[in-house]
Amino acid sequence: MRLDKFLKVSRLIKRRTLAKEVADQGRITINEKVSKASSVVKVGDVLGIRFGQKVVTARIEMLKEAVKKDEATMMYTILKEERLEKVEPEFIDDED
C-alpha cells in the first residue's frame, strides 16, 4: 500500500493530499529512510512523522484498504512521541 494512502486510511493524517505534501517535504521516514508519498509500506515498518515541533514514531500493525473510524487505531502502534527543541533559523550574514 502507498504511504499516503496508509496515512489517510489509518487517520494518522486526515487527508491524502496533506499526507502527500508532508511526505514530499521529507518529513516522513520509513525504517529511518526519508520516504516519498508513493513509497510502499508493509506490516512491521516503522514510520517517523514530523508534525511541526513533534515527532511521532509508529509501527504498522495491519494494512486494509478501508476501515471504520474506531478500527483505524488498530492499524498502527504508537512507539513514541517526542517534542523537538525549537531550532532557531540560521541567519545569512550579509556582506557589505
PDB file of N, CA, C and O in Angstrom, residues 27-71:
ATOM      1  N   ARG A  27       9.362  14.922   5.549  1.00  0.00           N
ATOM      2  CA  ARG A  27       9.067  14.871   6.978  1.00  0.00           C
ATOM      3  C   ARG A  27       8.574  13.505   7.434  1.00  0.00           C
ATOM      4  O   ARG A  27       8.174  13.344   8.576  1.00  0.00           O
ATOM      5  N   ILE A  28       8.618  12.507   6.538  1.00  0.00           N
ATOM      6  CA  ILE A  28       8.191  11.147   6.906  1.00  0.00           C
ATOM      7  C   ILE A  28       9.311  10.171   6.564  1.00  0.00           C
ATOM      8  O   ILE A  28       9.887  10.224   5.480  1.00  0.00           O
ATOM      9  N   THR A  29       9.589   9.284   7.517  1.00  0.00           N
ATOM     10  CA  THR A  29      10.583   8.243   7.271  1.00  0.00           C
ATOM     11  C   THR A  29       9.928   6.877   7.414  1.00  0.00           C
ATOM     12  O   THR A  29       8.985   6.713   8.194  1.00  0.00           O
ATOM     13  N   ILE A  30      10.423   5.929   6.645  1.00  0.00           N
ATOM     14  CA  ILE A  30      10.041   4.527   6.798  1.00  0.00           C
ATOM     15  C   ILE A  30      11.324   3.789   7.144  1.00  0.00           C
ATOM     16  O   ILE A  30      12.285   3.822   6.368  1.00  0.00           O
ATOM     17  N   ASN A  31      11.349   3.163   8.305  1.00  0.00           N
ATOM     18  CA  ASN A  31      12.545   2.457   8.779  1.00  0.00           C
ATOM     19  C   ASN A  31      13.784   3.349   8.686  1.00  0.00           C
ATOM     20  O   ASN A  31      14.835   2.941   8.198  1.00  0.00           O
ATOM     21  N   GLU A  32      13.619   4.590   9.135  1.00  0.00           N
ATOM     22  CA  GLU A  32      14.676   5.602   9.229  1.00  0.00           C
ATOM     23  C   GLU A  32      15.211   6.077   7.880  1.00  0.00           C
ATOM     24  O   GLU A  32      16.291   6.647   7.806  1.00  0.00           O
ATOM     25  N   LYS A  33      14.471   5.867   6.795  1.00  0.00           N
ATOM     26  CA  LYS A  33      14.845   6.379   5.479  1.00  0.00           C
ATOM     27  C   LYS A  33      13.770   7.358   5.023  1.00  0.00           C
ATOM     28  O   LYS A  33      12.584   7.038   5.064  1.00  0.00           O
ATOM     29  N   VAL A  34      14.181   8.557   4.605  1.00  0.00           N
ATOM     30  CA  VAL A  34      13.220   9.545   4.132  1.00  0.00           C
ATOM     31  C   VAL A  34      12.453   8.943   2.963  1.00  0.00           C
ATOM     32  O   VAL A  34      13.033   8.325   2.068  1.00  0.00           O
ATOM     33  N   SER A  35      11.128   9.116   2.985  1.00  0.00           N
ATOM     34  CA  SER A  35      10.279   8.440   2.009  1.00  0.00           C
ATOM     35  C   SER A  35       9.362   9.399   1.275  1.00  0.00           C
ATOM     36  O   SER A  35       8.984  10.441   1.794  1.00  0.00           O
ATOM     37  N   LYS A  36       8.988   8.993   0.077  1.00  0.00           N
ATOM     38  CA  LYS A  36       8.044   9.754  -0.737  1.00  0.00           C
ATOM     39  C   LYS A  36       6.638   9.205  -0.512  1.00  0.00           C
ATOM     40  O   LYS A  36       6.457   8.113   0.015  1.00  0.00           O
ATOM     41  N   ALA A  37       5.638   9.967  -0.963  1.00  0.00           N
ATOM     42  CA  ALA A  37       4.237   9.561  -0.814  1.00  0.00           C
ATOM     43  C   ALA A  37       3.968   8.239  -1.526  1.00  0.00           C
ATOM     44  O   ALA A  37       3.122   7.455  -1.096  1.00  0.00           O
ATOM     45  N   SER A  38       4.691   7.970  -2.588  1.00  0.00           N
ATOM     46  CA  SER A  38       4.459   6.759  -3.376  1.00  0.00           C
ATOM     47  C   SER A  38       5.192   5.536  -2.828  1.00  0.00           C
ATOM     48  O   SER A  38       5.041   4.436  -3.357  1.00  0.00           O
ATOM     49  N   SER A  39       5.963   5.708  -1.757  1.00  0.00           N
ATOM     50  CA  SER A  39       6.684   4.581  -1.170  1.00  0.00           C
ATOM     51  C   SER A  39       5.697   3.520  -0.694  1.00  0.00           C
ATOM     52  O   SER A  39       4.613   3.829  -0.220  1.00  0.00           O
ATOM     53  N   VAL A  40       6.096   2.269  -0.822  1.00  0.00           N
ATOM     54  CA  VAL A  40       5.238   1.149  -0.416  1.00  0.00           C
ATOM     55  C   VAL A  40       5.542   0.799   1.036  1.00  0.00           C
ATOM     56  O   VAL A  40       6.697   0.644   1.417  1.00  0.00           O
ATOM     57  N   VAL A  41       4.475   0.691   1.841  1.00  0.00           N
ATOM     58  CA  VAL A  41       4.632   0.293   3.237  1.00  0.00           C
ATOM     59  C   VAL A  41       4.107  -1.121   3.423  1.00  0.00           C
ATOM     60  O   VAL A  41       3.267  -1.585   2.665  1.00  0.00           O
ATOM     61  N   LYS A  42       4.646  -1.807   4.440  1.00  0.00           N
ATOM     62  CA  LYS A  42       4.193  -3.156   4.746  1.00  0.00           C
ATOM     63  C   LYS A  42       4.119  -3.333   6.257  1.00  0.00           C
ATOM     64  O   LYS A  42       4.651  -2.505   7.012  1.00  0.00           O
ATOM     65  N   VAL A  43       3.473  -4.370   6.690  1.00  0.00           N
ATOM     66  CA  VAL A  43       3.327  -4.649   8.114  1.00  0.00           C
ATOM     67  C   VAL A  43       4.715  -4.779   8.739  1.00  0.00           C
ATOM     68  O   VAL A  43       5.590  -5.436   8.184  1.00  0.00           O
ATOM     69  N   GLY A  44       4.909  -4.131   9.877  1.00  0.00           N
ATOM     70  CA  GLY A  44       6.189  -4.179  10.574  1.00  0.00           C
ATOM     71  C   GLY A  44       7.065  -2.967  10.326  1.00  0.00           C
ATOM     72  O   GLY A  44       8.011  -2.732  11.069  1.00  0.00           O
ATOM     73  N   ASP A  45       6.765  -2.188   9.284  1.00  0.00           N
ATOM     74  CA  ASP A  45       7.539  -0.972   9.021  1.00  0.00           C
ATOM     75  C   ASP A  45       7.346   0.023  10.158  1.00  0.00           C
ATOM     76  O   ASP A  45       6.276   0.104  10.757  1.00  0.00           O
ATOM     77  N   VAL A  46       8.397   0.792  10.437  1.00  0.00           N
ATOM     78  CA  VAL A  46       8.330   1.829  11.461  1.00  0.00           C
ATOM     79  C   VAL A  46       8.330   3.179  10.770  1.00  0.00           C
ATOM     80  O   VAL A  46       9.246   3.497  10.000  1.00  0.00           O
ATOM     81  N   LEU A  47       7.281   3.966  11.030  1.00  0.00           N
ATOM     82  CA  LEU A  47       7.145   5.290  10.430  1.00  0.00           C
ATOM     83  C   LEU A  47       7.560   6.350  11.432  1.00  0.00           C
ATOM     84  O   LEU A  47       7.245   6.248  12.614  1.00  0.00           O
ATOM     85  N   GLY A  48       8.245   7.366  10.945  1.00  0.00           N
ATOM     86  CA  GLY A  48       8.557   8.547  11.742  1.00  0.00           C
ATOM     87  C   GLY A  48       7.910   9.726  11.036  1.00  0.00           C
ATOM     88  O   GLY A  48       8.198   9.985   9.867  1.00  0.00           O
ATOM     89  N   ILE A  49       7.011  10.427  11.710  1.00  0.00           N
ATOM     90  CA  ILE A  49       6.279  11.535  11.095  1.00  0.00           C
ATOM     91  C   ILE A  49       6.529  12.788  11.914  1.00  0.00           C
ATOM     92  O   ILE A  49       6.284  12.793  13.128  1.00  0.00           O
ATOM     93  N   ARG A  50       7.023  13.842  11.251  1.00  0.00           N
ATOM     94  CA  ARG A  50       7.284  15.099  11.952  1.00  0.00           C
ATOM     95  C   ARG A  50       6.116  16.050  11.726  1.00  0.00           C
ATOM     96  O   ARG A  50       5.820  16.443  10.612  1.00  0.00           O
ATOM     97  N   PHE A  51       5.423  16.368  12.820  1.00  0.00           N
ATOM     98  CA  PHE A  51       4.335  17.340  12.819  1.00  0.00           C
ATOM     99  C   PHE A  51       4.852  18.577  13.537  1.00  0.00           C
ATOM    100  O   PHE A  51       4.881  18.605  14.763  1.00  0.00           O
ATOM    101  N   GLY A  52       5.280  19.587  12.814  1.00  0.00           N
ATOM    102  CA  GLY A  52       5.771  20.807  13.464  1.00  0.00           C
ATOM    103  C   GLY A  52       6.918  20.510  14.406  1.00  0.00           C
ATOM    104  O   GLY A  52       7.971  20.053  13.995  1.00  0.00           O
ATOM    105  N   GLN A  53       6.705  20.732  15.705  1.00  0.00           N
ATOM    106  CA  GLN A  53       7.756  20.506  16.708  1.00  0.00           C
ATOM    107  C   GLN A  53       7.646  19.139  17.385  1.00  0.00           C
ATOM    108  O   GLN A  53       8.234  18.925  18.433  1.00  0.00           O
ATOM    109  N   LYS A  54       6.874  18.218  16.802  1.00  0.00           N
ATOM    110  CA  LYS A  54       6.663  16.899  17.407  1.00  0.00           C
ATOM    111  C   LYS A  54       6.983  15.805  16.393  1.00  0.00           C
ATOM    112  O   LYS A  54       6.671  15.937  15.217  1.00  0.00           O
ATOM    113  N   VAL A  55       7.608  14.744  16.866  1.00  0.00           N
ATOM    114  CA  VAL A  55       7.875  13.578  16.018  1.00  0.00           C
ATOM    115  C   VAL A  55       7.140  12.386  16.612  1.00  0.00           C
ATOM    116  O   VAL A  55       7.294  12.075  17.796  1.00  0.00           O
ATOM    117  N   VAL A  56       6.318  11.746  15.785  1.00  0.00           N
ATOM    118  CA  VAL A  56       5.573  10.560  16.207  1.00  0.00           C
ATOM    119  C   VAL A  56       6.187   9.355  15.502  1.00  0.00           C
ATOM    120  O   VAL A  56       6.376   9.369  14.287  1.00  0.00           O
ATOM    121  N   THR A  57       6.516   8.322  16.274  1.00  0.00           N
ATOM    122  CA  THR A  57       7.050   7.081  15.724  1.00  0.00           C
ATOM    123  C   THR A  57       5.994   6.000  15.914  1.00  0.00           C
ATOM    124  O   THR A  57       5.511   5.789  17.027  1.00  0.00           O
ATOM    125  N   ALA A  58       5.630   5.341  14.811  1.00  0.00           N
ATOM    126  CA  ALA A  58       4.573   4.319  14.863  1.00  0.00           C
ATOM    127  C   ALA A  58       4.983   3.102  14.042  1.00  0.00           C
ATOM    128  O   ALA A  58       5.664   3.228  13.030  1.00  0.00           O
ATOM    129  N   ARG A  59       4.554   1.924  14.506  1.00  0.00           N
ATOM    130  CA  ARG A  59       4.800   0.683  13.771  1.00  0.00           C
ATOM    131  C   ARG A  59       3.491   0.248  13.114  1.00  0.00           C
ATOM    132  O   ARG A  59       2.435   0.263  13.740  1.00  0.00           O
ATOM    133  N   ILE A  60       3.571  -0.143  11.850  1.00  0.00           N
ATOM    134  CA  ILE A  60       2.391  -0.599  11.113  1.00  0.00           C
ATOM    135  C   ILE A  60       2.048  -2.014  11.567  1.00  0.00           C
ATOM    136  O   ILE A  60       2.887  -2.913  11.516  1.00  0.00           O
ATOM    137  N   GLU A  61       0.796  -2.197  12.010  1.00  0.00           N
ATOM    138  CA  GLU A  61       0.342  -3.496  12.504  1.00  0.00           C
ATOM    139  C   GLU A  61      -0.480  -4.260  11.470  1.00  0.00           C
ATOM    140  O   GLU A  61      -0.462  -5.481  11.452  1.00  0.00           O
ATOM    141  N   MET A  62      -1.238  -3.524  10.632  1.00  0.00           N
ATOM    142  CA  MET A  62      -2.020  -4.191   9.579  1.00  0.00           C
ATOM    143  C   MET A  62      -2.328  -3.198   8.469  1.00  0.00           C
ATOM    144  O   MET A  62      -2.291  -1.987   8.674  1.00  0.00           O
ATOM    145  N   LEU A  63      -2.600  -3.744   7.299  1.00  0.00           N
ATOM    146  CA  LEU A  63      -2.948  -2.932   6.138  1.00  0.00           C
ATOM    147  C   LEU A  63      -4.333  -3.321   5.667  1.00  0.00           C
ATOM    148  O   LEU A  63      -4.625  -4.506   5.501  1.00  0.00           O
ATOM    149  N   LYS A  64      -5.188  -2.333   5.478  1.00  0.00           N
ATOM    150  CA  LYS A  64      -6.522  -2.548   4.925  1.00  0.00           C
ATOM    151  C   LYS A  64      -6.832  -1.383   4.011  1.00  0.00           C
ATOM    152  O   LYS A  64      -6.394  -0.268   4.252  1.00  0.00           O
ATOM    153  N   GLU A  65      -7.605  -1.658   2.968  1.00  0.00           N
ATOM    154  CA  GLU A  65      -7.971  -0.604   2.016  1.00  0.00           C
ATOM    155  C   GLU A  65      -8.932   0.408   2.624  1.00  0.00           C
ATOM    156  O   GLU A  65      -8.899   1.580   2.279  1.00  0.00           O
ATOM    157  N   ALA A  66      -9.795  -0.052   3.514  1.00  0.00           N
ATOM    158  CA  ALA A  66     -10.753   0.838   4.163  1.00  0.00           C
ATOM    159  C   ALA A  66     -11.094   0.269   5.529  1.00  0.00           C
ATOM    160  O   ALA A  66     -11.239  -0.948   5.691  1.00  0.00           O
ATOM    161  N   VAL A  67     -11.192   1.141   6.515  1.00  0.00           N
ATOM    162  CA  VAL A  67     -11.579   0.723   7.859  1.00  0.00           C
ATOM    163  C   VAL A  67     -12.545   1.746   8.446  1.00  0.00           C
ATOM    164  O   VAL A  67     -12.588   2.894   8.017  1.00  0.00           O
ATOM    165  N   LYS A  68     -13.293   1.310   9.440  1.00  0.00           N
ATOM    166  CA  LYS A  68     -14.171   2.226  10.157  1.00  0.00           C
ATOM    167  C   LYS A  68     -13.324   3.077  11.093  1.00  0.00           C
ATOM    168  O   LYS A  68     -12.217   2.692  11.482  1.00  0.00           O
ATOM    169  N   LYS A  69     -13.873   4.226  11.455  1.00  0.00           N
ATOM    170  CA  LYS A  69     -13.131   5.179  12.275  1.00  0.00           C
ATOM    171  C   LYS A  69     -12.591   4.550  13.561  1.00  0.00           C
ATOM    172  O   LYS A  69     -11.436   4.766  13.930  1.00  0.00           O
ATOM    173  N   ASP A  70     -13.401   3.752  14.241  1.00  0.00           N
ATOM    174  CA  ASP A  70     -12.968   3.161  15.508  1.00  0.00           C
ATOM    175  C   ASP A  70     -11.952   2.033  15.332  1.00  0.00           C
ATOM    176  O   ASP A  70     -11.272   1.648  16.277  1.00  0.00           O
ATOM    177  N   GLU A  71     -11.815   1.506  14.117  1.00  0.00           N
ATOM    178  CA  GLU A  71     -10.827   0.445  13.847  1.00  0.00           C
ATOM    179  C   GLU A  71      -9.503   1.002  13.350  1.00  0.00           C
ATOM    180  O   GLU A  71      -8.509   0.279  13.280  1.00  0.00           O
TER     181      GLU A  71
END
